[in-house]
Short mmCIF file of C-alpha atoms and ligand atoms in Angstrom, two decimals:
data_model
loop_
_atom_site.label_atom_id
_atom_site.label_comp_id
_atom_site.label_asym_id
_atom_site.label_seq_id
_atom_site.Cartn_x
_atom_site.Cartn_y
_atom_site.Cartn_z
CA UNK A 1 65.79 -66.82 85.02
CA UNK A 2 64.43 -68.00 81.53
CA UNK A 3 65.05 -65.52 78.88
CA UNK A 4 62.84 -64.95 76.06
CA UNK A 5 63.96 -65.65 72.96
CA UNK A 6 62.97 -63.66 69.00
CA UNK A 7 63.25 -65.97 66.12
CA UNK A 8 62.72 -63.38 64.42
CA UNK A 9 59.88 -61.58 61.75
CA UNK A 10 59.86 -63.29 58.94
CA UNK A 11 56.74 -63.30 56.75
CA UNK A 12 57.48 -66.97 55.17
CA UNK A 13 59.09 -69.66 56.15
CA UNK A 14 62.65 -70.12 55.20
CA UNK A 15 65.50 -73.15 55.06
CA UNK A 16 68.11 -71.50 56.05
CA UNK A 17 70.38 -74.71 56.31
CA UNK A 18 68.92 -75.43 52.49
CA UNK A 19 69.92 -71.62 51.65
CA UNK A 20 73.17 -72.12 53.64
CA UNK A 21 73.75 -75.42 51.85
CA UNK A 22 73.26 -73.71 48.42
CA UNK A 23 74.82 -70.04 49.02
CA UNK A 24 77.27 -71.04 51.25
CA UNK A 25 78.08 -69.39 54.71
CA UNK A 26 78.23 -66.76 55.71
CA UNK A 27 74.95 -65.78 53.85
CA UNK A 28 73.17 -62.77 54.14
CA UNK A 29 69.30 -63.59 53.80
CA UNK A 30 66.58 -61.07 52.75
CA UNK A 31 62.92 -61.88 53.03
CA UNK A 32 61.40 -59.57 50.25
CA UNK A 33 57.99 -60.38 51.32
CA UNK A 34 58.87 -58.44 55.07
CA UNK A 35 60.64 -55.72 53.63
CA UNK A 36 57.71 -54.71 50.94
CA UNK A 37 55.08 -55.40 53.82
CA UNK A 38 57.02 -53.01 55.75
CA UNK A 39 57.48 -50.38 52.81
CA UNK A 40 53.19 -51.10 52.09
CA UNK A 41 52.35 -49.84 55.54
CA UNK A 42 54.57 -47.05 55.47
CA UNK A 43 52.95 -45.77 52.39
CA UNK A 44 49.24 -46.85 53.39
CA UNK A 45 49.62 -45.49 56.67
CA UNK A 46 52.21 -41.91 56.64
CA UNK A 47 49.87 -39.75 55.62
CA UNK A 48 48.06 -36.64 56.37
CA UNK A 49 44.58 -34.32 55.00
CA UNK A 50 46.36 -31.47 55.32
CA UNK A 51 50.09 -31.87 53.49
CA UNK A 52 51.42 -34.18 51.53
CA UNK A 53 53.68 -36.76 53.13
CA UNK A 54 56.46 -38.81 51.71
CA UNK A 55 58.49 -41.68 52.42
CA UNK A 56 61.71 -42.08 51.92
CA UNK A 57 64.39 -44.73 53.12
CA UNK A 58 67.82 -44.60 54.35
CA UNK A 59 69.65 -46.50 52.20
CA UNK A 60 72.58 -46.64 54.68
CA UNK A 61 70.57 -49.65 56.17
CA UNK A 62 70.86 -51.51 53.55
CA UNK A 63 72.07 -51.27 50.01
CA UNK A 64 72.55 -53.46 46.40
CA UNK A 65 70.92 -52.68 42.84
CA UNK A 66 68.32 -55.26 44.17
CA UNK A 67 67.11 -53.32 47.37
CA UNK A 68 67.38 -50.25 45.28
CA UNK A 69 64.92 -51.78 42.92
CA UNK A 70 63.07 -53.01 44.83
CA UNK A 71 62.29 -49.36 46.70
CA UNK A 72 61.85 -47.83 42.99
CA UNK A 73 59.21 -49.72 42.32
CA UNK A 74 57.56 -49.91 45.60
CA UNK A 75 57.59 -46.63 44.68
CA UNK A 76 59.54 -44.60 47.69
CA UNK A 77 61.96 -42.06 48.18
CA UNK A 78 65.55 -42.23 48.47
CA UNK A 79 68.18 -41.23 50.63
CA UNK A 80 71.54 -41.48 50.37
CA UNK A 81 74.54 -40.38 51.97
CA UNK A 82 77.52 -40.52 49.40
CA UNK A 83 78.96 -40.38 45.81
CA UNK A 84 78.32 -44.29 45.96
CA UNK A 85 75.15 -44.83 47.48
CA UNK A 86 74.26 -42.40 44.75
CA UNK A 87 75.62 -44.16 42.09
CA UNK A 88 72.60 -47.79 43.11
CA UNK A 89 70.44 -45.35 42.04
CA UNK A 90 72.30 -44.35 39.45
CA UNK A 91 72.74 -47.74 38.08
CA UNK A 92 68.63 -48.66 38.62
CA UNK A 93 67.38 -45.18 37.35
CA UNK A 94 66.39 -44.37 40.44
CA UNK A 95 63.82 -40.99 39.81
CA UNK A 96 66.60 -38.84 40.24
CA UNK A 97 63.76 -36.36 41.26
CA UNK A 98 63.60 -38.56 44.65
CA UNK A 99 65.84 -38.10 45.25
CA UNK A 100 67.49 -36.96 48.54
CA UNK A 101 71.66 -36.23 49.27
CA UNK A 102 72.14 -36.04 52.60
CA UNK A 103 76.30 -36.11 53.97
CA UNK A 104 77.88 -33.22 57.05
CA UNK A 105 81.00 -33.36 54.52
CA UNK A 106 79.97 -34.16 51.04
CA UNK A 107 83.14 -33.31 48.39
CA UNK A 108 82.64 -30.97 45.55
CA UNK A 109 82.71 -34.08 43.26
CA UNK A 110 80.38 -35.59 44.88
CA UNK A 111 78.06 -32.17 45.04
CA UNK A 112 78.91 -32.08 40.86
CA UNK A 113 77.89 -35.54 40.51
CA UNK A 114 74.77 -35.03 42.45
CA UNK A 115 74.39 -31.91 40.46
CA UNK A 116 74.91 -34.03 37.26
CA UNK A 117 72.40 -36.35 37.60
CA UNK A 118 69.67 -33.90 38.66
CA UNK A 119 69.02 -34.91 42.34
CA UNK A 120 65.92 -33.13 43.86
CA UNK A 121 66.73 -31.87 47.04
CA UNK A 122 70.12 -31.73 48.66
CA UNK A 123 70.06 -31.94 52.43
CA UNK A 124 72.34 -28.72 53.68
CA UNK A 125 74.62 -29.20 56.69
CA UNK A 126 76.24 -26.62 57.41
CA UNK A 127 76.98 -22.92 55.22
CA UNK A 128 80.29 -23.29 53.51
CA UNK A 129 78.30 -26.82 51.84
CA UNK A 130 75.93 -24.52 51.01
CA UNK A 131 78.06 -21.57 49.56
CA UNK A 132 80.07 -24.59 47.32
CA UNK A 133 76.92 -26.35 46.63
CA UNK A 134 74.88 -22.57 45.05
CA UNK A 135 78.66 -21.90 43.30
CA UNK A 136 78.55 -25.06 42.05
CA UNK A 137 74.54 -24.93 40.85
CA UNK A 138 75.31 -21.14 39.03
CA UNK A 139 78.21 -22.68 37.08
CA UNK A 140 75.95 -25.84 35.85
CA UNK A 141 72.79 -23.66 35.55
CA UNK A 142 70.81 -26.16 37.49
CA UNK A 143 68.41 -25.91 40.15
CA UNK A 144 68.03 -28.01 42.56
CA UNK A 145 65.97 -28.15 45.93
CA UNK A 146 67.73 -27.10 49.35
CA UNK A 147 66.56 -28.64 52.87
CA UNK A 148 67.90 -27.52 56.35
CA UNK A 149 69.30 -30.05 58.46
CA UNK A 150 68.59 -28.24 62.27
CA UNK A 151 70.22 -30.21 65.29
CA UNK A 152 67.29 -29.42 67.58
CA UNK A 153 68.82 -30.71 70.75
CA UNK A 154 66.80 -33.45 71.29
CA UNK A 155 68.20 -37.08 73.32
CA UNK A 156 66.43 -39.88 71.57
CA UNK A 157 67.70 -42.43 74.61
CA UNK A 158 70.23 -43.90 72.62
CA UNK A 159 73.24 -45.46 71.93
CA UNK A 160 75.53 -42.49 72.25
CA UNK A 161 76.60 -43.12 69.00
CA UNK A 162 73.67 -43.00 66.59
CA UNK A 163 72.09 -39.93 68.66
CA UNK A 164 72.94 -37.41 65.93
CA UNK A 165 71.09 -33.98 68.07
CA UNK A 166 72.60 -33.87 70.90
CA UNK A 167 74.42 -30.21 71.25
CA UNK A 168 77.37 -31.38 70.76
CA UNK A 169 76.70 -33.66 67.76
CA UNK A 170 78.66 -32.97 64.72
CA UNK A 171 75.44 -33.12 63.13
CA UNK A 172 73.63 -30.10 61.26
CA UNK A 173 72.54 -26.26 62.23
CA UNK A 174 72.11 -24.98 65.75
CA UNK A 175 68.11 -22.75 64.78
CA UNK A 176 69.58 -19.61 66.35
CA UNK A 177 72.40 -20.38 64.74
CA UNK A 178 74.23 -17.20 62.70
CA UNK A 179 75.21 -20.23 60.67
CA UNK A 180 71.53 -21.07 60.06
CA UNK A 181 71.08 -17.34 59.58
CA UNK A 182 73.04 -17.11 56.96
CA UNK A 183 72.37 -20.35 55.25
CA UNK A 184 68.99 -19.00 55.02
CA UNK A 185 69.80 -15.20 53.70
CA UNK A 186 72.18 -17.34 50.99
CA UNK A 187 69.18 -18.95 49.79
CA UNK A 188 66.71 -16.84 48.91
CA UNK A 189 68.93 -14.82 46.75
CA UNK A 190 70.04 -17.75 45.27
CA UNK A 191 68.43 -18.15 41.69
CA UNK A 192 69.79 -21.69 41.23
CA UNK A 193 69.01 -23.02 45.46
CA UNK A 194 65.80 -23.10 46.44
CA UNK A 195 65.46 -22.99 50.60
CA UNK A 196 62.28 -25.64 50.16
CA UNK A 197 62.13 -26.62 54.26
CA UNK A 198 64.41 -28.24 57.18
CA UNK A 199 65.37 -31.53 57.91
CA UNK A 200 65.72 -33.60 61.67
CA UNK A 201 67.07 -36.85 62.75
CA UNK A 202 66.63 -37.43 66.78
CA UNK A 203 69.19 -40.10 66.47
CA UNK A 204 68.74 -44.21 65.28
CA UNK A 205 67.74 -47.25 67.18
CA UNK A 206 64.58 -45.16 69.18
CA UNK A 207 61.57 -46.56 71.27
CA UNK A 208 60.83 -43.33 72.74
CA UNK A 209 58.07 -41.65 70.35
CA UNK A 210 57.80 -38.85 73.06
CA UNK A 211 61.58 -37.70 71.54
CA UNK A 212 59.50 -37.47 68.40
CA UNK A 213 57.43 -35.34 70.42
CA UNK A 214 59.61 -32.83 71.50
CA UNK A 215 61.67 -33.04 68.24
CA UNK A 216 58.57 -31.36 66.63
CA UNK A 217 57.80 -29.33 68.87
CA UNK A 218 60.58 -27.62 67.92
CA UNK A 219 60.99 -27.78 64.13
CA UNK A 220 57.24 -26.54 64.35
CA UNK A 221 58.77 -23.75 66.47
CA UNK A 222 61.56 -23.22 63.98
CA UNK A 223 58.50 -23.39 60.89
CA UNK A 224 57.01 -20.35 62.03
CA UNK A 225 59.91 -18.20 60.91
CA UNK A 226 59.15 -17.91 57.70
CA UNK A 227 55.82 -17.41 55.35
CA UNK A 228 56.04 -19.59 52.46
CA UNK A 229 54.26 -23.36 53.75
CA UNK A 230 57.91 -25.24 54.02
CA UNK A 231 58.54 -29.01 53.46
CA UNK A 232 59.32 -31.28 56.99
CA UNK A 233 61.49 -33.44 57.29
CA UNK A 234 61.09 -35.73 60.84
CA UNK A 235 64.12 -37.94 59.74
CA UNK A 236 64.24 -42.00 60.49
CA UNK A 237 65.65 -43.60 63.43
CA UNK A 238 62.66 -46.02 63.93
CA UNK A 239 63.66 -48.38 66.08
CA UNK A 240 63.00 -52.52 65.46
CA UNK A 241 63.16 -56.04 67.39
CA UNK A 242 66.58 -57.35 67.88
CA UNK A 243 65.98 -59.72 70.87
CA UNK A 244 62.91 -60.07 72.92
CA UNK A 245 63.08 -57.01 74.92
CA UNK A 246 63.20 -54.76 71.98
CA UNK A 247 59.15 -53.77 71.88
CA UNK A 248 58.91 -51.40 68.77
CA UNK A 249 55.84 -49.21 68.39
CA UNK A 250 54.11 -51.68 64.97
CA UNK A 251 54.52 -49.12 61.55
CA UNK A 252 51.23 -47.91 61.10
CA UNK A 253 50.49 -46.41 64.71
CA UNK A 254 54.35 -44.91 64.07
CA UNK A 255 53.16 -43.66 61.13
CA UNK A 256 49.77 -42.05 63.12
CA UNK A 257 51.39 -40.85 66.00
CA UNK A 258 54.54 -39.00 63.43
CA UNK A 259 51.35 -37.69 61.22
CA UNK A 260 49.16 -36.28 64.64
CA UNK A 261 52.98 -34.77 66.62
CA UNK A 262 53.53 -32.49 63.61
CA UNK A 263 49.87 -31.37 63.20
CA UNK A 264 50.03 -31.12 66.78
CA UNK A 265 52.42 -28.86 67.16
CA UNK A 266 51.99 -26.75 63.80
CA UNK A 267 48.47 -26.43 65.38
CA UNK A 268 50.13 -24.95 68.67
CA UNK A 269 53.07 -22.86 66.75
CA UNK A 270 50.13 -21.58 63.91
CA UNK A 271 51.99 -23.18 61.25
CA UNK A 272 51.82 -24.78 57.38
CA UNK A 273 53.71 -27.43 55.78
CA UNK A 274 53.53 -27.87 52.64
CA UNK A 275 54.85 -31.92 52.95
CA UNK A 276 56.07 -34.43 55.41
CA UNK A 277 58.97 -36.58 55.39
CA UNK A 278 60.57 -39.17 57.05
CA UNK A 279 63.34 -41.84 56.54
CA UNK A 280 63.14 -45.28 57.51
CA UNK A 281 66.64 -47.49 56.70
CA UNK A 282 66.08 -50.47 59.79
CA UNK A 283 63.12 -50.69 60.31
CA UNK A 284 61.97 -51.05 56.33
CA UNK A 285 65.66 -53.83 56.22
CA UNK A 286 66.19 -54.67 59.96
CA UNK A 287 63.68 -57.25 60.97
CA UNK A 288 64.09 -58.87 57.01
CA UNK A 289 67.21 -59.91 57.23
CA UNK A 290 69.01 -62.63 59.43
CA UNK A 291 72.41 -64.16 59.16
CA UNK A 292 73.00 -68.33 58.57
CA UNK A 293 76.41 -68.93 59.61
CA UNK A 294 78.38 -72.48 59.97
CA UNK A 295 79.37 -73.70 63.18
CA UNK A 296 83.44 -74.00 63.24
CA UNK A 297 84.97 -74.91 66.71
CA UNK A 298 82.83 -75.80 69.36
CA UNK A 299 85.14 -74.42 72.29
CA UNK A 300 85.26 -75.29 76.42
CA UNK A 301 86.75 -73.38 78.68
CA UNK A 302 86.80 -73.21 82.55
CA UNK A 303 84.10 -70.47 82.15
CA UNK A 304 82.51 -70.33 79.05
CA UNK A 305 81.62 -72.38 76.21
CA UNK A 306 82.14 -70.75 72.96
CA UNK A 307 80.12 -71.51 69.44
CA UNK A 308 82.91 -70.41 66.78
CA UNK A 309 81.31 -68.94 63.58
CA UNK A 310 82.64 -68.51 59.99
CA UNK A 311 82.16 -64.56 60.26
CA UNK A 312 82.08 -62.21 62.43
CA UNK A 313 82.88 -58.28 63.39
CA UNK A 314 83.83 -57.83 59.70
CA UNK A 315 80.16 -59.36 58.93
CA UNK A 316 77.94 -57.31 61.71
CA UNK A 317 79.80 -54.97 63.30
CA UNK A 318 77.72 -53.60 65.65
CA UNK A 319 78.22 -56.18 68.48
CA UNK A 320 81.43 -54.38 68.82
CA UNK A 321 80.39 -51.37 68.08
CA UNK A 322 77.37 -50.20 70.22
CA UNK A 323 77.01 -53.07 72.23
CA UNK A 324 73.69 -54.37 69.78
CA UNK A 325 72.72 -57.27 71.39
CA UNK A 326 71.03 -60.15 68.94
CA UNK A 327 68.92 -63.39 68.99
CA UNK A 328 69.82 -67.29 66.92
CA UNK A 329 69.17 -70.59 66.83
CA UNK A 330 70.54 -73.21 65.18
CA UNK A 331 69.34 -74.39 62.12
CA UNK A 332 67.08 -77.88 62.72
CA UNK A 333 67.27 -76.97 66.21
CA UNK A 334 64.63 -74.99 66.94
CA UNK A 335 62.22 -76.24 69.21
CA UNK A 336 64.97 -78.22 70.89
CA UNK A 337 65.92 -77.82 74.92
CA UNK A 338 68.28 -74.95 75.17
CA UNK A 339 70.79 -76.35 77.84
CA UNK A 340 74.45 -75.03 77.03
CA UNK A 341 75.45 -71.16 77.62
CA UNK A 342 77.44 -70.76 74.60
CA UNK A 343 79.21 -66.85 73.66
CA UNK A 344 79.25 -66.55 69.70
CA UNK A 345 82.23 -65.34 68.59
CA UNK A 346 83.92 -64.83 65.15
CA UNK A 347 86.81 -65.10 63.64
CA UNK A 348 87.84 -62.10 63.46
CA UNK A 349 91.52 -61.89 64.94
CA UNK A 350 89.61 -59.40 67.90
CA UNK A 351 88.72 -60.13 71.55
CA UNK A 352 85.80 -58.98 70.92
CA UNK A 353 84.56 -60.27 67.53
CA UNK A 354 82.15 -61.71 70.10
CA UNK A 355 78.50 -61.68 68.00
CA UNK A 356 76.38 -62.71 70.70
CA UNK A 357 77.74 -63.57 74.81
CA UNK A 358 76.21 -65.29 77.07
CA UNK A 359 72.39 -67.02 74.82
CA UNK A 360 71.47 -70.30 75.82
CA UNK A 361 71.05 -72.30 72.63
CA UNK A 362 70.78 -76.01 72.46
CA UNK A 363 74.27 -78.15 71.86
CA UNK A 364 75.52 -77.43 68.55
CA UNK A 365 78.59 -79.08 66.57
CA UNK A 366 81.31 -78.51 63.62
CA UNK A 367 79.21 -78.21 61.04
CA UNK A 368 75.73 -77.12 61.82
CA UNK A 369 74.46 -73.87 60.56
CA UNK A 370 73.61 -70.75 63.35
CA UNK A 371 71.40 -67.98 62.43
CA UNK A 372 71.70 -64.84 63.82
CA UNK A 373 68.18 -62.91 63.28
CA UNK A 374 67.72 -59.12 62.48
CA UNK A 375 71.27 -58.24 60.92
CA UNK A 376 69.50 -57.20 57.79
CA UNK A 377 70.38 -53.35 59.06
CA UNK A 378 73.90 -51.96 58.70
CA UNK A 379 75.10 -55.20 58.74
CA UNK A 380 76.05 -55.83 54.98
CA UNK A 381 76.31 -52.16 54.77
CA UNK A 382 79.20 -51.79 57.78
CA UNK A 383 80.74 -54.84 56.39
CA UNK A 384 84.68 -54.84 56.44
CA UNK A 385 87.36 -56.63 54.78
CA UNK A 386 89.35 -56.87 58.41
CA UNK A 387 91.37 -60.21 58.01
CA UNK A 388 90.87 -60.30 54.42
CA UNK A 389 87.22 -61.54 54.47
CA UNK A 390 85.15 -61.73 52.22
CA UNK A 391 81.89 -59.88 51.94
CA UNK A 392 79.31 -63.12 52.40
CA UNK A 393 77.04 -63.17 49.40
CA UNK A 394 73.04 -62.07 49.46
CA UNK A 395 70.30 -64.39 49.16
CA UNK A 396 66.96 -62.39 48.13
CA UNK A 397 63.69 -65.05 49.36
CA UNK A 398 60.32 -63.81 48.09
CA UNK A 399 57.63 -66.60 47.68
CA UNK A 400 59.07 -69.31 48.66
CA UNK A 401 62.06 -68.79 45.99
CA UNK A 402 65.55 -67.97 46.24
CA UNK A 403 67.82 -65.62 44.26
CA UNK A 404 71.61 -64.75 44.74
CA UNK A 405 71.52 -60.51 44.03
CA UNK A 406 75.45 -59.76 45.81
CA UNK A 407 77.59 -62.73 45.33
CA UNK A 408 80.39 -63.66 47.65
CA UNK A 409 83.60 -61.55 47.20
CA UNK A 410 86.28 -63.74 46.90
CA UNK A 411 90.10 -63.29 47.08
CA UNK A 412 90.41 -62.43 44.12
CA UNK A 413 88.11 -59.25 44.13
CA UNK A 414 90.53 -58.80 47.76
CA UNK A 415 93.51 -57.65 45.40
CA UNK A 416 91.84 -55.83 42.95
CA UNK A 417 92.60 -53.38 43.66
CA UNK A 418 95.97 -53.19 45.13
CA UNK A 419 98.53 -51.54 41.75
CA UNK A 420 101.29 -53.51 41.11
CA UNK A 421 103.41 -49.81 40.08
CA UNK A 422 106.59 -49.87 38.27
CA UNK A 423 108.86 -47.89 41.02
CA UNK A 424 108.54 -44.32 43.20
CA UNK A 425 108.38 -41.94 41.37
CA UNK A 426 110.00 -38.36 42.14
CA UNK A 427 106.09 -35.78 42.98
N1 LIG B 1 68.11 -39.99 57.83
C1 LIG B 1 69.68 -39.51 58.55
C2 LIG B 1 69.46 -38.26 58.57
C3 LIG B 1 69.74 -40.44 59.55
O1 LIG B 1 71.11 -40.58 59.47
C4 LIG B 1 70.16 -42.23 59.04
C5 LIG B 1 70.59 -42.29 59.86
C6 LIG B 1 68.69 -41.71 58.63
C7 LIG B 1 67.90 -41.10 58.30
C8 LIG B 1 68.84 -44.01 58.74
O2 LIG B 1 68.07 -44.42 60.08
P1 LIG B 1 66.85 -45.19 60.59
O3 LIG B 1 65.85 -45.70 59.98
O4 LIG B 1 67.98 -46.50 59.74
O5 LIG B 1 68.10 -46.11 62.39
N2 LIG B 1 74.90 -47.89 62.37
C9 LIG B 1 74.28 -47.25 62.88
C10 LIG B 1 72.63 -46.32 62.91
C11 LIG B 1 73.78 -45.56 61.84
C12 LIG B 1 72.66 -44.23 61.79
C13 LIG B 1 73.17 -43.10 60.81
N3 LIG B 1 71.43 -42.23 60.61
C14 LIG B 1 73.46 -48.44 63.79
O6 LIG B 1 74.33 -49.61 62.88
O7 LIG B 1 72.81 -48.64 64.92
#
């Protein structure tokens, strides 16, 4: 069977070969026009005439100063999950009232940092966290809004590791739990933490929009117990196209579906909300990003041909971690006949370091460039220094012009945190 190929979704023609010559490989390349189009599609279409709407960019998908600055310029709100992601927001001067702080185990230092910066909303995962947040907010005389994260038990039909509301998930509280009731009670009597609404996130790389419909119904049922119109945050997780087999809904249709699922669910439950939030990450950064590699050796074994590339699981852990599938092209040979069945393997000391298994590609030789599409989300953000690999540079391409926004790590960077101590000290 001839497999259909997906050759990326770039909004502009990008000369990957030229970029590789200039900036080296491996290289993360982002089509800024593509990201801006996506952001605007969300802003223009995620609307209701019944309640306010907000789109938060989930910065865990891809965060660096340039990206968060783009999100700021485009006027989205921001979802952060750590002090580190919050620090990026601080560095680029993000309006803190538009920042939403997530995470199931925020530390005291992180909560203090958030309060100090004036973060608008904390998404509270559990009662322990709310107790600490309340105490810290009171002590510092700060006010903060809180959304409570619920685990509503909806199967998002995605990979187990990125499914978040199965009943055994570590995230959020069961709507019928004592823990959730205690949170509501504690926030009610707090002068510093204002209970502002509810949050759910059913998983990631979700195509089954019926799962969001069910989630909206479950959330509406919970909202019914509150008399005041609250905020409802439906999370993110909207699927993207990694290969031709993936058929995500177009953003305008997705937005309209989400809004109408929520409107209908609220009507059926007889509930009103003041605002509706979503938190896309992957669907903003994913398809706009590609990774360019240089082919090193081509190796034939009786059952396989390997194209070895100069990166691998250190710049894209997703194939090893989630069995994620990708498509790629040999740069400059996009239209050549795909005659060889190949496994694209990385350079890590790890048998599982295979980026793409059994893909038909043209003949390639050492020095050719290979571009893997749709690596923009959770590629750079999950990169590692395993085998002391240096994290690649990131280049933004806008209107045909390129700009490096993150430089490649150097060996000196790898050693930057090593401390040469004078000896052991008694504790
Ligand atoms: N909101 C919450 C509460 C989340 O936990 C996540 C993702 C998002 C929004 C954004 O989801 P997105 O729209 O990007 O799918 N490393 C995995 C994905 C983990 C997602 C974690 N949470 C991967 O590479 O597929």
